[in-house]
Tab-separated table of C-alpha atoms and ligand atoms in Angstrom:
chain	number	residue	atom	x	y	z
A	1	UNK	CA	-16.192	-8.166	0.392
A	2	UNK	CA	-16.959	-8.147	-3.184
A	3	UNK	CA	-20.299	-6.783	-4.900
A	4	UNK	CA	-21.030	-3.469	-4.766
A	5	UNK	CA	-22.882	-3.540	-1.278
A	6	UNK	CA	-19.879	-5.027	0.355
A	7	UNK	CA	-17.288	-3.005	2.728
A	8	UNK	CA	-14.967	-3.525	0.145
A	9	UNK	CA	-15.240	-3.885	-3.813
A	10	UNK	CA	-12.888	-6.155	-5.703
A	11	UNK	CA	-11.874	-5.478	-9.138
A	12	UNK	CA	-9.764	-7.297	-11.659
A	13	UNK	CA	-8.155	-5.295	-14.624
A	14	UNK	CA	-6.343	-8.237	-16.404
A	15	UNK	CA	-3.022	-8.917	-13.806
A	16	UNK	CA	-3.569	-5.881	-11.792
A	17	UNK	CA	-6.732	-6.406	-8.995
A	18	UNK	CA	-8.152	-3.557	-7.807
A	19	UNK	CA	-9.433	-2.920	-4.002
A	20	UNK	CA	-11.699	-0.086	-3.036
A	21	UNK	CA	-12.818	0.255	0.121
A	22	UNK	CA	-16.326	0.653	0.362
A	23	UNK	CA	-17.954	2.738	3.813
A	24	UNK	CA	-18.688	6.254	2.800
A	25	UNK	CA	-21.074	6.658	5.804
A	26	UNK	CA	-18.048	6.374	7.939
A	27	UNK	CA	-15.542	8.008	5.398
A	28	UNK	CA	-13.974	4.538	4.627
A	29	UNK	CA	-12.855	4.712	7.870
A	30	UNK	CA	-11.557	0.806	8.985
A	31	UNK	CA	-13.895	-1.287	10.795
A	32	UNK	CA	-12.985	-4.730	12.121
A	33	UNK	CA	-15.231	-5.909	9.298
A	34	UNK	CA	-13.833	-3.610	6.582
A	35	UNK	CA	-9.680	-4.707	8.056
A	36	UNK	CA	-11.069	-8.702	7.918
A	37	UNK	CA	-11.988	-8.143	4.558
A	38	UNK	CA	-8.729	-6.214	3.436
A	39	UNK	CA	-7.349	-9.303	5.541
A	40	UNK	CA	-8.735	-11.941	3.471
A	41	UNK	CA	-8.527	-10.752	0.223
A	42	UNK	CA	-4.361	-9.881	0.250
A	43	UNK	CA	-4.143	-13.002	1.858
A	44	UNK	CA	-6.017	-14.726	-1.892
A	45	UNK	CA	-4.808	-12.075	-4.039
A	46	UNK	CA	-0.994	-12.711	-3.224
A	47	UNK	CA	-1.528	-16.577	-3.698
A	48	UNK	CA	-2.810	-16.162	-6.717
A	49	UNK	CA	-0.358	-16.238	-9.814
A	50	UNK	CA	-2.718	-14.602	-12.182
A	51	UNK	CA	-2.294	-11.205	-10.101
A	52	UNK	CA	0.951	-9.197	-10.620
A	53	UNK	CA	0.152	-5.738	-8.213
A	54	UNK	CA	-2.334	-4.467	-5.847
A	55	UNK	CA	-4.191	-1.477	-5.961
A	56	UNK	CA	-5.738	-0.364	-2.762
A	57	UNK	CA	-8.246	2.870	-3.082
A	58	UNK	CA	-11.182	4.692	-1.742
A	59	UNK	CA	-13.148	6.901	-3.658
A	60	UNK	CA	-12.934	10.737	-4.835
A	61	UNK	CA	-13.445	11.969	-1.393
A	62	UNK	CA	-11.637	9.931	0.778
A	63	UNK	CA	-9.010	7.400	0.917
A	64	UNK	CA	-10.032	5.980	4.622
A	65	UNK	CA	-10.287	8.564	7.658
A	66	UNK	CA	-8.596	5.963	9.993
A	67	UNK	CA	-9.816	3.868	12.474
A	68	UNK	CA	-13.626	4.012	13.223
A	69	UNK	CA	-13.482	6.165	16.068
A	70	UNK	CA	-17.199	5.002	16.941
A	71	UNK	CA	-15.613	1.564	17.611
A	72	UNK	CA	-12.704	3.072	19.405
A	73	UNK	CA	-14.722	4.839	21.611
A	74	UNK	CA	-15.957	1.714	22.999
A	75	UNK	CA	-12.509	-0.094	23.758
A	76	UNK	CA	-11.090	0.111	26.871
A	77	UNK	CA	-7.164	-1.491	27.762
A	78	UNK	CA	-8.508	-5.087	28.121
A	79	UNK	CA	-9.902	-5.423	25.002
A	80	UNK	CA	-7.239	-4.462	22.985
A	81	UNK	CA	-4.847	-6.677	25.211
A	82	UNK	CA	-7.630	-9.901	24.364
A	83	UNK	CA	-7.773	-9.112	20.736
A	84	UNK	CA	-4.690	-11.007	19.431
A	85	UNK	CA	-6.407	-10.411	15.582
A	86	UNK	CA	-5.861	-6.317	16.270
A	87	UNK	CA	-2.519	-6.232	14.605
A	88	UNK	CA	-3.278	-8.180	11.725
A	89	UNK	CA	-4.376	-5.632	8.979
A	90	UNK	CA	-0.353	-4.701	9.421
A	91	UNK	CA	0.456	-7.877	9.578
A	92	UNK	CA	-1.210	-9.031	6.621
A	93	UNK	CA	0.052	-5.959	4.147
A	94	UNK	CA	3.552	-7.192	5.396
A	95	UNK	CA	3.345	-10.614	4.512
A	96	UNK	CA	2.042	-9.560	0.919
A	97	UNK	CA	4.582	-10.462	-1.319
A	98	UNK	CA	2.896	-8.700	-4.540
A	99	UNK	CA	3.635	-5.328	-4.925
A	100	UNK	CA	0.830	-2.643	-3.303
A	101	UNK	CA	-0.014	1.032	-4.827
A	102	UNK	CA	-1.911	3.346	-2.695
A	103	UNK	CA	-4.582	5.038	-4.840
A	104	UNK	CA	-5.320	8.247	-2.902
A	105	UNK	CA	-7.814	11.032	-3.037
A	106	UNK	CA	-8.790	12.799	-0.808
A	107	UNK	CA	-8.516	12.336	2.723
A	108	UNK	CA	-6.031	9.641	4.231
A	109	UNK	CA	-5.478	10.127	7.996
A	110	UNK	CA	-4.643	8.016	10.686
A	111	UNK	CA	-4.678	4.286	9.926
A	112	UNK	CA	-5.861	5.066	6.466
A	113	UNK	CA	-2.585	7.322	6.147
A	114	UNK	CA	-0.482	4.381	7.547
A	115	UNK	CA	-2.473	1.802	5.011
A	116	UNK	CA	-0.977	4.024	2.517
A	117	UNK	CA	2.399	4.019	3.736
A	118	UNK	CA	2.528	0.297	4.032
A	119	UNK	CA	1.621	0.279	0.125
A	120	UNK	CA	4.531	0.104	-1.889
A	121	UNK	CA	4.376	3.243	-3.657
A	122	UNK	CA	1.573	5.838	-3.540
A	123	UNK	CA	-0.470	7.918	-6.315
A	124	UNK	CA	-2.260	10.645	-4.705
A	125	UNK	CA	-5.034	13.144	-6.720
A	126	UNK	CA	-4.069	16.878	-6.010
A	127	UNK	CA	-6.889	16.726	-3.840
A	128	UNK	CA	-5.205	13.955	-0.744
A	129	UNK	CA	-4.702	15.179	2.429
A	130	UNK	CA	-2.359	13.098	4.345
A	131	UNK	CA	-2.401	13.015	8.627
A	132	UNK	CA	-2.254	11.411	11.649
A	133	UNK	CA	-4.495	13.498	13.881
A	134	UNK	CA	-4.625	11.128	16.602
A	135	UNK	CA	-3.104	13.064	19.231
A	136	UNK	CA	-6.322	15.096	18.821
A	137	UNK	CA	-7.889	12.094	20.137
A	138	UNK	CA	-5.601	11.732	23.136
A	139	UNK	CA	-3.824	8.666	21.552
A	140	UNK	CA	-1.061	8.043	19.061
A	141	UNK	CA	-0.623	6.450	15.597
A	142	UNK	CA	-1.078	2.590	16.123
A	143	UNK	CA	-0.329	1.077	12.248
A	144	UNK	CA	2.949	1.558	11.597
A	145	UNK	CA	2.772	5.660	11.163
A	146	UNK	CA	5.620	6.475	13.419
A	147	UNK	CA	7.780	4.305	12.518
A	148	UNK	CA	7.240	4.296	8.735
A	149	UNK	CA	6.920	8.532	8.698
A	150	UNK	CA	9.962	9.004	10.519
A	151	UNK	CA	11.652	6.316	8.144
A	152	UNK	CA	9.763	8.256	4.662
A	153	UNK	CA	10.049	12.140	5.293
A	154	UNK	CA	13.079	12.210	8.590
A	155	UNK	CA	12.201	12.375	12.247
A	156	UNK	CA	11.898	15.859	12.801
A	157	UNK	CA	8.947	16.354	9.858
A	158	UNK	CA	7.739	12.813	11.319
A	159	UNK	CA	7.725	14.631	14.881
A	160	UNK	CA	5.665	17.452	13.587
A	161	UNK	CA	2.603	15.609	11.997
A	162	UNK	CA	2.648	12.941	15.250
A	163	UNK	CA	2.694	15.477	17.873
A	164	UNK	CA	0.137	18.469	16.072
A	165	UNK	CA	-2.019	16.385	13.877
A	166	UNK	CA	-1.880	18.566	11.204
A	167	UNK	CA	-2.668	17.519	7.653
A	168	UNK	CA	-0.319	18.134	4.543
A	169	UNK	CA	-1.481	18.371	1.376
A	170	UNK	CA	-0.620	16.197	-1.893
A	171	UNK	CA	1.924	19.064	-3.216
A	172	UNK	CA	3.847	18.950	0.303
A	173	UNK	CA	3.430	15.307	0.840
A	174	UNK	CA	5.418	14.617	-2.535
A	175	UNK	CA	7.827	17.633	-2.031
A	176	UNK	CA	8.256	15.270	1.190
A	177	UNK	CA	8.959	11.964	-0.691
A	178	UNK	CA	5.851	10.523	0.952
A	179	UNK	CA	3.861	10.133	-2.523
A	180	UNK	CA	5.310	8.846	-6.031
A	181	UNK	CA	3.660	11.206	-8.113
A	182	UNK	CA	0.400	13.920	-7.813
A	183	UNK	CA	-2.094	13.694	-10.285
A	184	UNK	CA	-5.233	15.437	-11.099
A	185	UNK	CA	-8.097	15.081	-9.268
A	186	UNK	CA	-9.803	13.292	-12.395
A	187	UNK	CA	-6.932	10.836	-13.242
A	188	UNK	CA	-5.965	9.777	-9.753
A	189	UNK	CA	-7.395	6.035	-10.381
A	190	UNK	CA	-6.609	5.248	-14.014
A	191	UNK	CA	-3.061	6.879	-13.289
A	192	UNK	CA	-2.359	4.237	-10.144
A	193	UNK	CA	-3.536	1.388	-12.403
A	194	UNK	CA	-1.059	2.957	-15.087
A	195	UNK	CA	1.559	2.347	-12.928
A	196	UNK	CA	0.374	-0.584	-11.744
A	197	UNK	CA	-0.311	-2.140	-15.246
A	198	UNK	CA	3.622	-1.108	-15.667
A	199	UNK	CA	4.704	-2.899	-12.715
A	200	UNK	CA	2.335	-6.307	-14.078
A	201	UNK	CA	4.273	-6.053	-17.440
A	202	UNK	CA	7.475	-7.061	-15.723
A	203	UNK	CA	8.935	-10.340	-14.913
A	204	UNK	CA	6.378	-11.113	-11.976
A	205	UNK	CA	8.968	-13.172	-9.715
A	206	UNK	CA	11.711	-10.317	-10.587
A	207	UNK	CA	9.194	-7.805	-9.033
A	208	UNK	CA	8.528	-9.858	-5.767
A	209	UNK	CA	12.432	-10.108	-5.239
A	210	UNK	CA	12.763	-6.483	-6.135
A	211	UNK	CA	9.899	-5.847	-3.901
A	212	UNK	CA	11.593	-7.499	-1.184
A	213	UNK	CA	15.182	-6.101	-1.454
A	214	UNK	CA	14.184	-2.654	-1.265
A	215	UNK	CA	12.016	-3.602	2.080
A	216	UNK	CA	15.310	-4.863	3.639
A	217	UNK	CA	16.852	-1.502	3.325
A	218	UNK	CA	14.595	-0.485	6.377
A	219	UNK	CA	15.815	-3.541	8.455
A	220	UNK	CA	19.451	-4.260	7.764
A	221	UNK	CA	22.633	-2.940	8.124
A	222	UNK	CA	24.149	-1.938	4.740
A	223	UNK	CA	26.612	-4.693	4.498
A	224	UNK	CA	23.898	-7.375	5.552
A	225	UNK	CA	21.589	-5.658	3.093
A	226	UNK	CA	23.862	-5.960	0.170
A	227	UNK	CA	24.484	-9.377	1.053
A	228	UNK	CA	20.560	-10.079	0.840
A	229	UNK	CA	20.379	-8.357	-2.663
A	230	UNK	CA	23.068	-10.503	-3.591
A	231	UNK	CA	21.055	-13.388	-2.476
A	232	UNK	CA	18.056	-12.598	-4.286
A	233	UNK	CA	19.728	-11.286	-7.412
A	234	UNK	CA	20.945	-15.438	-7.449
A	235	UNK	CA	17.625	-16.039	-7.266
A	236	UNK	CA	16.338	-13.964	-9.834
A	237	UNK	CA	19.155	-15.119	-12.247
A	238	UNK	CA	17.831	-18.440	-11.566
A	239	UNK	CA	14.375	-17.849	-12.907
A	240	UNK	CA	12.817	-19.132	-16.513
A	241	UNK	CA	11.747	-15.181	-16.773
A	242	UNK	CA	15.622	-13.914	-16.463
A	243	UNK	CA	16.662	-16.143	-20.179
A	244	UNK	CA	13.541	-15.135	-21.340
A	245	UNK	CA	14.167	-11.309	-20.775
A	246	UNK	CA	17.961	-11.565	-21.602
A	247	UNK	CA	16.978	-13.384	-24.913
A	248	UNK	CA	14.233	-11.316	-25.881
A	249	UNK	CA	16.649	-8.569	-25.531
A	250	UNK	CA	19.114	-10.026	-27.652
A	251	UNK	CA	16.934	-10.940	-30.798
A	252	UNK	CA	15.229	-7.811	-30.476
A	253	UNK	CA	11.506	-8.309	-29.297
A	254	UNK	CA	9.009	-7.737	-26.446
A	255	UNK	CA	9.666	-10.812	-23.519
A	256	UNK	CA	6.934	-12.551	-22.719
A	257	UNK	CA	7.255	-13.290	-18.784
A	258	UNK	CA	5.627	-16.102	-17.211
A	259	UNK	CA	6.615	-16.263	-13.789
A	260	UNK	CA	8.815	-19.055	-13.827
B	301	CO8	N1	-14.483	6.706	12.217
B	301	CO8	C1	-15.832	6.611	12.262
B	301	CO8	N2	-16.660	7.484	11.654
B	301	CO8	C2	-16.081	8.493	10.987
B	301	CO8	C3	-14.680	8.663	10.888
B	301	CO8	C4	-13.867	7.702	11.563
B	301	CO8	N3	-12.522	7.731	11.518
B	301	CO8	N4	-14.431	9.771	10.162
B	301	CO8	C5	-15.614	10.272	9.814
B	301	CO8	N5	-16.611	9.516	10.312
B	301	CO8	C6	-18.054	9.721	10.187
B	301	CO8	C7	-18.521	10.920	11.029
B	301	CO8	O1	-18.748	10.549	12.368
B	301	CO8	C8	-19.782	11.318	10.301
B	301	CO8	O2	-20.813	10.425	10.679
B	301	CO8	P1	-22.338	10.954	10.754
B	301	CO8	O3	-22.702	11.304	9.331
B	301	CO8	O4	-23.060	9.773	11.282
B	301	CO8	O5	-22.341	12.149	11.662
B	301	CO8	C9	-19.441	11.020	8.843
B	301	CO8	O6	-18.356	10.098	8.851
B	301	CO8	C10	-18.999	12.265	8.129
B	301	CO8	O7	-17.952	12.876	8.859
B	301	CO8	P2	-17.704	14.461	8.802
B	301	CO8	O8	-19.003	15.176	8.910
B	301	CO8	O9	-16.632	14.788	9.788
B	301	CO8	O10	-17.183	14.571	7.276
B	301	CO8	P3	-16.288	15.688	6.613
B	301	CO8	O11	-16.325	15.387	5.167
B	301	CO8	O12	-16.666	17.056	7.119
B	301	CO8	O13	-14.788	15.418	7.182
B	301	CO8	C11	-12.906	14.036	7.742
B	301	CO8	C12	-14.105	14.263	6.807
B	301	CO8	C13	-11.879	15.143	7.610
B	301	CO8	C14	-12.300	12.708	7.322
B	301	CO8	C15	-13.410	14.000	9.194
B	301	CO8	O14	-14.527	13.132	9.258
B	301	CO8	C16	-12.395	13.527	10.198
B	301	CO8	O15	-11.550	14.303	10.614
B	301	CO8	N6	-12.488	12.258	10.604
B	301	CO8	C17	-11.650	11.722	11.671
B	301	CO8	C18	-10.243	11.452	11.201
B	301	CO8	C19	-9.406	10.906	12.331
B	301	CO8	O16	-9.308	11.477	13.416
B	301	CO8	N7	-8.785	9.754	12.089
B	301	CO8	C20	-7.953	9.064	13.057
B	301	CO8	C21	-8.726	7.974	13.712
B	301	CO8	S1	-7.777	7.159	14.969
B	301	CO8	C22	-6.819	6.069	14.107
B	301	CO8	O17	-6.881	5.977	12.913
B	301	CO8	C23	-5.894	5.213	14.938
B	301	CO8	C24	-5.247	4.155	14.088
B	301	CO8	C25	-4.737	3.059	14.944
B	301	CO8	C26	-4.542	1.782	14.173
B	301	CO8	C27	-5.550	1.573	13.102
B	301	CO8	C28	-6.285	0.298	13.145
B	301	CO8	C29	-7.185	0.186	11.921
């Protein structure tokens, strides 16, 4: 982690910190090294107040190509079953209470197509390709890709890309709803940081509870999610930041949010 010879290259543009994963030999694909890494660093990132949104990339060619099939080759049933740790990549970009954008260009397939979807939002170049091709592998998404596809673009398009493998590209993944905007193949980065500059500008705690609302959507019940909203609109309207964006409003300048 960290430095550029490390599986994974930390960046901080003032509240927004930048992660790019860092194994082009193996097409970023995610290692137990490179998913420890990821691991760790969302783990510090989120504690630390200075940091307002996540950006998690690859480079030009490739987003991540999934999991390192060289690895997977070697598992067999009784190592998965002893590895308690397998799950927590997933686990870890759950528990991340700062908001996540997915820069992607290029190619984002298995896992690295679910660490996408388990971003917040997603910027993808006009050159991503989006897939879970592991039923060309004789297995089946693992990361959340069933679950979170079927949930994102309806079970029957969900159905399709789980049971053929076959990649979409950035135009059809957004006429899906599966990416928040396309962008050109040059501006892919500086765009995600755009928006996630935008989301660093706002009331930081307001954007954790916001963050967290819309999550519940996929869990609750309607009338159970309202309820929570409710909840953390109290919350919200309990915060230093909400009189200082209600004032600032009122007499006319920019607020200045402190996440308090
Ligand atoms: N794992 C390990 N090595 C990889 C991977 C991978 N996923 N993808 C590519 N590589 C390696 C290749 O073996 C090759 O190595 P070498 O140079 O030593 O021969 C090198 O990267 C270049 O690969 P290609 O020549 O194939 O490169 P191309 O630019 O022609 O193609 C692609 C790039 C399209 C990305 C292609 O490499 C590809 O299709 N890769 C496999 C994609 C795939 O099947 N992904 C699914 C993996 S299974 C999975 O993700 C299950 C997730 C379960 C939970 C996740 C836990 C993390």
């Amino acid at each position: 982690m960290g430095g550029s010879g490390g599986v994974l290259i930390e960046e901080r543009h003032d509240a927004v910190a930048l992660l790019r994963l860092n194994r082009p030999e193996a097409r970023n694909a995610l290692s137990p090294e490179l998913r420890a890494a990821l691991c760790e660093a969302l783990a510090r990132l989120d504690r630390d107040q200075g940091v307002r949104c996540i950006v998690i990339a690859g480079d030009d060619e490739h987003f991540a190509a999934g999991a390192d099939i060289a690895q997977l080759n070697e598992r067999e049933l009784p190592d998965l079953l002893q590895e308690p740790g397998g799950a927590s990549l997933w686990d870890a970009l759950a528990r991340c209470r700062t908001p996540l954008i997915a820069a992607v260009s290029g190619y984002a397939l298995g896992g690295g197509c679910e660490l996408a979807l388990a971003c917040d939002m997603i910027v993808a170049s006009e050159t991503a390709q989006f897939g879970q091709p592991e039923i060309r592998l004789g297995i089946i998404p693992g990361g959340g890709g069933t679950q979170r596809l079927a949930r994102v673009i309806g079970k029957q398009r969900a159905m399709e890309l789980v049971l053929t493998g076959r990649r979409i590209p950035a135009d059809e993944a957004y006429a899906l709803g599966f990416v928040n905007r396309v962008v050109a193949a040059d501006r892919w980065l500086e765009e995600a940081l755009e928006l996630a500059r935008s989301v660093a500008r706002r009331a930081p705690l307001a954007a954790r509870l916001g963050k967290q609302a819309v999550l519940a959507a996929d869990e609750m019940p309607l009338s159970a999610g309202l309820e929570h909203e409710r909840r953390l609109f109290e919350l919200a309207m309990a915060t230093e930041d909400r009189r200082e964006g209600t004032r600032a409003f009122l007499e006319k300048r920019r607020p200045e949010f402190r996440g308090r």
